[in-house]
Coordinates of C-alpha atoms and ligand atoms in Angstrom, one line a residue:
M1 CA -11.5 -4.0 -17.1
S2 CA -13.4 -6.9 -15.3
Y3 CA -11.6 -8.7 -12.6
A4 CA -13.9 -11.7 -12.1
A5 CA -11.1 -13.8 -10.6
L6 CA -11.4 -11.6 -7.5
A7 CA -14.8 -13.1 -6.5
T8 CA -13.1 -15.8 -4.4
R9 CA -10.6 -13.6 -2.6
T10 CA -10.4 -12.2 0.9
A11 CA -8.3 -9.0 1.0
V12 CA -6.8 -6.6 3.5
V13 CA -5.9 -3.2 2.2
T14 CA -4.0 -0.8 4.5
G15 CA -4.3 2.9 4.0
A16 CA -7.8 2.4 2.6
A17 CA -9.0 5.8 4.0
S18 CA -7.8 7.7 0.9
G19 CA -5.9 7.7 -2.3
I20 CA -4.5 4.5 -3.8
G21 CA -5.7 2.3 -0.9
E22 CA -9.3 3.6 -1.2
A23 CA -9.3 3.2 -5.0
T24 CA -7.8 -0.3 -4.6
A25 CA -10.4 -1.4 -2.0
R26 CA -13.2 -0.1 -4.2
L27 CA -11.9 -2.0 -7.3
L28 CA -11.2 -5.3 -5.5
A29 CA -14.7 -5.2 -3.9
A30 CA -16.3 -4.4 -7.3
G31 CA -14.6 -7.6 -8.6
G32 CA -16.3 -9.5 -5.8
A33 CA -13.5 -9.7 -3.1
R34 CA -14.3 -9.3 0.5
V35 CA -12.2 -6.4 1.6
A36 CA -11.0 -5.4 5.1
L37 CA -10.2 -1.7 5.1
L38 CA -7.5 -0.6 7.5
A39 CA -6.4 3.0 8.4
R40 CA -6.8 5.5 11.3
R41 CA -9.7 7.6 10.1
T42 CA -12.8 5.7 11.1
D43 CA -15.2 8.1 9.4
R44 CA -13.5 7.6 6.1
L45 CA -13.4 3.8 6.4
D46 CA -17.1 3.7 7.5
A47 CA -18.1 5.8 4.5
L48 CA -16.2 3.6 2.1
A49 CA -17.5 0.4 3.6
A50 CA -21.1 1.7 3.3
E51 CA -20.5 2.7 -0.3
I52 CA -19.1 -0.7 -1.2
V53 CA -22.0 -2.5 0.6
A54 CA -24.5 -0.3 -1.1
A55 CA -23.0 -1.3 -4.4
G56 CA -23.5 -5.0 -3.6
G57 CA -20.0 -5.6 -2.3
Q58 CA -18.5 -6.8 1.0
A59 CA -16.3 -4.6 3.1
L60 CA -15.2 -4.3 6.7
A61 CA -14.0 -1.0 8.3
V62 CA -11.2 -1.7 10.8
T63 CA -9.7 1.4 12.5
T64 CA -6.0 0.7 12.8
D65 CA -2.9 2.6 13.6
L66 CA 0.0 0.7 12.0
T67 CA 2.5 2.3 14.3
D68 CA 0.9 0.7 17.3
Q69 CA 1.3 -3.1 17.7
A70 CA -1.7 -3.4 20.0
S71 CA -3.9 -1.6 17.4
V72 CA -2.6 -4.0 14.7
D73 CA -3.2 -7.0 16.9
A74 CA -6.8 -5.9 17.5
A75 CA -7.3 -5.3 13.8
V76 CA -6.0 -8.7 12.8
K77 CA -8.4 -10.3 15.3
T78 CA -11.3 -8.3 13.9
V79 CA -10.4 -9.4 10.4
H80 CA -10.0 -13.0 11.3
D81 CA -13.2 -13.1 13.4
A82 CA -15.2 -11.6 10.5
Y83 CA -13.6 -13.2 7.4
G84 CA -11.3 -16.0 8.6
A85 CA -8.0 -16.2 6.8
V86 CA -7.1 -13.8 4.1
D87 CA -5.3 -14.5 0.8
L88 CA -4.6 -11.0 -0.6
V89 CA -2.7 -8.4 1.3
V90 CA -2.1 -4.9 0.0
N91 CA 0.5 -3.1 2.1
N92 CA -0.2 0.4 0.9
A93 CA -0.4 2.8 3.9
G94 CA 2.4 5.3 3.9
V95 CA 3.5 8.9 4.7
M96 CA 5.9 11.2 2.9
L97 CA 7.4 13.9 5.0
P98 CA 10.3 15.6 3.1
N99 CA 12.7 18.0 4.7
P100 CA 16.5 18.7 4.4
L101 CA 18.4 16.1 6.4
A102 CA 20.2 18.9 8.1
D103 CA 17.0 19.9 9.8
G104 CA 17.2 16.7 11.9
R105 CA 13.5 16.0 11.9
L106 CA 13.6 12.9 14.1
D107 CA 9.8 13.2 14.5
E108 CA 9.2 12.8 10.8
W109 CA 11.9 10.1 10.4
T110 CA 10.3 8.1 13.2
R111 CA 6.8 8.5 11.7
M112 CA 8.0 7.4 8.2
I113 CA 10.0 4.5 9.4
D114 CA 7.2 3.3 11.8
T115 CA 4.5 3.6 9.1
N116 CA 6.3 2.8 5.8
L117 CA 8.6 0.1 7.0
T118 CA 7.7 -1.2 10.5
G119 CA 4.0 -0.9 9.6
V120 CA 4.6 -3.0 6.5
L121 CA 6.5 -5.6 8.6
R122 CA 3.7 -5.7 11.2
I123 CA 1.2 -6.6 8.5
V124 CA 3.6 -9.1 6.9
R125 CA 4.0 -10.7 10.4
A126 CA 0.2 -10.8 10.9
F127 CA -0.8 -12.4 7.7
T128 CA 2.1 -14.5 6.4
A129 CA 0.6 -17.7 7.9
D130 CA -2.7 -17.0 6.1
L131 CA -0.9 -16.5 2.8
T132 CA 1.3 -19.6 3.0
A133 CA -1.7 -21.7 4.0
A134 CA -3.6 -20.5 0.9
G135 CA -0.5 -21.3 -1.2
D136 CA -0.2 -24.7 0.4
E137 CA -3.9 -25.4 -0.4
G138 CA -3.4 -24.6 -4.1
R139 CA -5.2 -21.2 -3.9
T140 CA -3.9 -17.9 -5.2
A141 CA -2.1 -15.9 -2.5
D142 CA -0.7 -12.4 -2.9
L143 CA 1.4 -9.9 -0.9
V144 CA 1.5 -6.5 -2.7
N145 CA 3.8 -3.9 -1.3
I146 CA 3.4 -0.3 -2.4
S147 CA 6.9 1.2 -2.7
S148 CA 7.8 4.2 -4.8
I149 CA 9.9 5.5 -7.7
A150 CA 11.7 7.2 -4.8
S151 CA 13.1 3.8 -3.9
H152 CA 15.7 4.1 -6.6
I153 CA 15.7 7.6 -8.0
V154 CA 17.0 10.3 -5.7
F155 CA 14.8 13.3 -4.9
P156 CA 16.7 16.0 -2.9
D157 CA 15.2 16.5 0.6
Y158 CA 13.3 13.2 0.4
A159 CA 16.2 11.1 1.8
V160 CA 14.4 9.3 4.6
Y161 CA 11.2 8.7 2.6
G162 CA 13.3 7.3 -0.2
A163 CA 15.2 5.1 2.2
T164 CA 12.0 3.6 3.6
K165 CA 10.7 2.9 0.1
A166 CA 14.1 1.3 -0.9
A167 CA 13.7 -0.9 2.1
V168 CA 10.2 -1.9 1.0
T169 CA 11.4 -2.9 -2.4
Q170 CA 14.3 -4.8 -1.0
L171 CA 12.1 -6.4 1.6
S172 CA 9.8 -7.6 -1.2
N173 CA 12.8 -9.1 -3.0
A174 CA 13.9 -11.0 0.1
L175 CA 10.4 -12.1 1.0
R176 CA 10.0 -13.5 -2.5
T177 CA 12.8 -16.0 -1.8
E178 CA 10.9 -17.2 1.3
L179 CA 7.3 -17.1 0.1
G180 CA 7.7 -17.9 -3.6
P181 CA 8.5 -21.6 -2.8
R182 CA 5.2 -21.6 -0.8
D183 CA 3.3 -20.3 -3.9
V184 CA 2.8 -16.9 -2.4
R185 CA 3.4 -14.1 -4.9
V186 CA 5.2 -11.0 -3.7
S187 CA 4.9 -7.8 -5.8
A188 CA 6.5 -4.4 -5.3
I189 CA 4.8 -1.6 -7.1
E190 CA 6.6 1.7 -7.5
P191 CA 4.4 4.5 -8.6
G192 CA 5.5 8.0 -9.7
L193 CA 3.4 11.1 -9.3
T194 CA -0.1 10.1 -8.3
A195 CA -2.9 12.6 -7.3
T196 CA -3.8 11.7 -3.7
E197 CA -3.6 13.2 -0.2
L198 CA 0.1 12.2 0.2
D199 CA 1.5 15.7 -0.3
T200 CA -0.9 17.3 2.2
H201 CA 1.2 16.4 5.2
I202 CA 4.3 18.3 4.0
D203 CA 5.0 21.1 6.5
N204 CA 7.8 22.8 4.5
P205 CA 6.2 25.5 2.4
A206 CA 9.0 25.6 -0.2
L207 CA 8.9 21.8 -0.7
R208 CA 5.1 21.9 -0.9
E209 CA 5.3 24.5 -3.6
Q210 CA 8.0 22.6 -5.4
L211 CA 5.9 19.4 -5.5
G212 CA 2.8 21.5 -6.5
G213 CA 4.9 22.7 -9.4
M214 CA 5.6 19.2 -10.5
F215 CA 2.0 18.3 -10.3
A216 CA 1.2 21.3 -12.4
A217 CA 3.8 20.5 -15.0
I218 CA 3.3 16.8 -15.2
P219 CA -0.3 15.4 -15.5
P220 CA -0.2 12.8 -12.7
M221 CA -1.6 9.4 -12.6
S222 CA -4.8 8.8 -10.6
A223 CA -5.3 6.6 -7.6
E224 CA -7.5 4.5 -9.9
D225 CA -4.7 4.0 -12.3
I226 CA -2.6 2.3 -9.6
A227 CA -5.5 0.4 -8.3
D228 CA -6.0 -1.0 -11.8
L229 CA -2.4 -2.2 -11.8
I230 CA -2.8 -3.9 -8.5
A231 CA -6.0 -5.6 -9.5
Y232 CA -4.3 -6.7 -12.7
T233 CA -1.3 -8.1 -10.8
V234 CA -3.4 -10.2 -8.4
T235 CA -5.6 -11.7 -11.1
R236 CA -2.9 -13.3 -13.2
P237 CA -2.7 -17.1 -13.2
R238 CA -1.2 -18.2 -9.9
H239 CA 2.1 -19.3 -11.4
V240 CA 2.7 -15.8 -12.8
N241 CA 4.2 -13.2 -10.4
L242 CA 4.4 -9.6 -11.7
R243 CA 7.1 -9.0 -9.2
H244 CA 8.3 -5.5 -9.8
L245 CA 6.2 -2.8 -11.5
V246 CA 7.4 0.8 -12.0
A247 CA 4.5 3.1 -13.2
L248 CA 5.1 6.7 -14.0
P249 CA 3.1 9.4 -15.7
T250 CA 4.2 9.5 -19.3
R251 CA 5.7 13.0 -18.9
Q252 CA 7.6 12.1 -15.7
A253 CA 10.3 10.3 -17.7
Ligands
NDP301 P1 -2.7 9.1 0.9 O1 -2.2 10.0 1.9 O2 -4.0 9.5 0.2 O3 -2.9 7.6 1.6 C1 -2.1 7.2 2.6 C2 -3.0 6.2 3.5 O4 -2.2 5.7 4.5 C3 -4.2 6.9 4.1 O5 -5.3 6.1 3.9 C4 -3.9 7.0 5.6 O6 -5.1 6.9 6.3 C5 -3.0 5.7 5.7 N1 -2.1 5.8 6.9 C6 -1.1 6.8 7.1 N2 -0.6 6.5 8.3 C7 -1.2 5.4 8.8 C8 -1.0 4.7 10.0 N3 -0.2 5.1 11.0 N4 -1.8 3.6 10.2 C9 -2.7 3.2 9.3 N5 -2.9 3.9 8.2 C10 -2.1 5.0 7.9 O7 -1.5 8.8 -0.1 P2 -1.3 7.7 -1.3 O8 -2.6 7.0 -1.6 O9 -0.6 8.4 -2.4 O10 -0.3 6.7 -0.6 C11 -0.4 5.3 -0.6 C12 0.9 4.7 -0.8 O11 1.4 5.0 -2.1 C13 2.0 5.2 0.2 O12 2.7 4.1 0.7 C14 2.8 6.1 -0.7 O13 4.1 6.3 -0.1 C15 2.8 5.4 -2.0 N6 3.2 6.3 -3.1 C16 2.4 7.4 -3.5 C17 2.8 8.2 -4.6 C18 2.0 9.4 -5.0 O14 2.5 10.2 -5.8 N7 0.8 9.7 -4.4 C19 4.0 7.8 -5.4 C20 4.7 6.7 -4.9 C21 4.3 5.9 -3.9 P3 -5.2 7.5 7.8 O15 -4.6 8.9 7.8 O16 -6.7 7.6 8.0 O17 -4.6 6.6 8.7

């Protein structure tokens, strides 16, 4: 699908080093958007930026750790210095670290909350003024938060991950009440099984195997499938807010 309306947009995509973020950055840039790529792995961001530029697009690699406010502050300055204000923010970075609650993995809980929730909030804090200014000027402005089907369906041993994603969906609902009147659209997208690197950080062999079994039994969506939904969402007429999308592989019913 062609997304020509993207040509005037300036975007930030977090978690652009792999998976859904990488595919989204590539698709937004192919539509003509200038795209700032945020994540921790500089080599991956540099390679993606080079690929986008080689294809005639515009991209800026910005190494960022969303769990570190100084790193986020530096990234925001880099984005603003290079591109000025942005009008499209995709809050996508996240980690999924399942384990039984009884194991008490405070290390994993902290990492998930810091990345999936506080990281999202740091980005909202950094770019809300840009988005409301765009809305006030009559331009299209979007905040897209990547939540998960785990926000409202319970998966055993994924309690804290699910809790962070429920928070992202509810945060999106609440932000809509503040930003909608300023003509900023807020969308929460909740994917189901999607083939990315997300499962590679699971350190519990049984849970890795269990998830591997699900991927074997259910043909997953691709990162490009979700990127396509994001690009579709942000290219509707500016008075149309696709506010809550749940996208599952057909066999994940
Ligand atoms: P990936 O692991 O491929 O992508 C996650 C991205 O987040 C990476 O680019 C990673 O880059 C980045 N990231 C992680 N931690 C940080 C951090 N501290 N600071 C900055 N960037 C960070 O998985 P997905 O593409 O699947 O995940 C994208 C989003 O989609 C996540 O929020 C996930 O919860 C959600 N989701 C995924 C589903 C799936 O089945 N795959 C289903 C439902 C939701 P780096 O390591 O370089 O920092």
